[in-house]
Amino acid sequence: MIMSANDHPDLPPAPDGTLAEVGKELSARPYARRGVAARSEPIRVVLVDDHHLVLAGMKAVLHGSPDVCVVGEADGGHRAVELVKRLRPEVVVMDLEMPDGDGLTATRALQAAAPDSLVLIVSMTPEHQKLLPVLRAGARGYLCKTAV
């Protein structure tokens, strides 16, 4: 059975609009309404993508959330592994296909070098083609860029 916010009157309605609009609306919600425990420190994030416009877009969306702090950026898997080993972020948002080290290989390396950093893969490759290898490599999630 599929349930929606309408089935739970205590939940706010799902946001609608562009990615930036949805991000802004969600980040404005209090923690109690989002179901996330309050923290004293922001979530430390490293962004990894070989397209600088994509990096800038992700950073802009996350900048609107006071509970997230982008602590580093990399344009390839090799640089990402070195950056994550040094900065120890809680979350790594990483592209899958990059010329300077792919996200799958980098995810495997991060499992050994920084197992506490959680990896979210964001890729143009449809989920059904890469999801299982990515999860087996240690990523905690997969988001297709065309999904938003």
PDB file of N, CA and C in Angstrom, residues 10 25 40 44 75 83 101 111 122 128 133:
ATOM      1  N   ASP A  10      -0.604  14.866  10.377  1.00  0.00           N
ATOM      2  CA  ASP A  10       0.393  15.575  11.174  1.00  0.00           C
ATOM      3  C   ASP A  10       1.638  15.919  10.359  1.00  0.00           C
ATOM      4  N   GLU A  25      12.402  25.239   0.607  1.00  0.00           N
ATOM      5  CA  GLU A  25      11.239  24.977   1.448  1.00  0.00           C
ATOM      6  C   GLU A  25      11.554  23.934   2.525  1.00  0.00           C
ATOM      7  N   SER A  40      23.975  20.064  17.355  1.00  0.00           N
ATOM      8  CA  SER A  40      24.636  21.328  17.643  1.00  0.00           C
ATOM      9  C   SER A  40      25.594  21.716  16.516  1.00  0.00           C
ATOM     10  N   ARG A  44      28.785  17.896   7.923  1.00  0.00           N
ATOM     11  CA  ARG A  44      29.924  18.259   7.073  1.00  0.00           C
ATOM     12  C   ARG A  44      29.865  17.448   5.781  1.00  0.00           C
ATOM     13  N   ASP A  75      37.002  17.517  -8.120  1.00  0.00           N
ATOM     14  CA  ASP A  75      36.510  17.316  -9.480  1.00  0.00           C
ATOM     15  C   ASP A  75      36.806  15.919 -10.020  1.00  0.00           C
ATOM     16  N   LEU A  83      40.920  14.240  -0.283  1.00  0.00           N
ATOM     17  CA  LEU A  83      40.209  15.293   0.449  1.00  0.00           C
ATOM     18  C   LEU A  83      39.415  14.707   1.623  1.00  0.00           C
ATOM     19  N   GLY A 101      39.300   9.634 -12.124  1.00  0.00           N
ATOM     20  CA  GLY A 101      38.899   8.685 -11.089  1.00  0.00           C
ATOM     21  C   GLY A 101      37.399   8.624 -10.947  1.00  0.00           C
ATOM     22  N   GLN A 111      35.594   3.424   1.532  1.00  0.00           N
ATOM     23  CA  GLN A 111      35.167   2.420   2.512  1.00  0.00           C
ATOM     24  C   GLN A 111      36.343   1.954   3.353  1.00  0.00           C
ATOM     25  N   VAL A 122      25.425  10.601  -7.110  1.00  0.00           N
ATOM     26  CA  VAL A 122      24.508  11.397  -7.926  1.00  0.00           C
ATOM     27  C   VAL A 122      25.036  11.317  -9.348  1.00  0.00           C
ATOM     28  N   HIS A 128      18.865   1.866 -12.574  1.00  0.00           N
ATOM     29  CA  HIS A 128      18.803   0.415 -12.775  1.00  0.00           C
ATOM     30  C   HIS A 128      20.087  -0.147 -13.392  1.00  0.00           C
ATOM     31  N   PRO A 133      25.981  -2.318  -8.162  1.00  0.00           N
ATOM     32  CA  PRO A 133      27.427  -2.182  -7.982  1.00  0.00           C
ATOM     33  C   PRO A 133      27.809  -1.032  -7.043  1.00  0.00           C
TER      34      PRO A 133
END
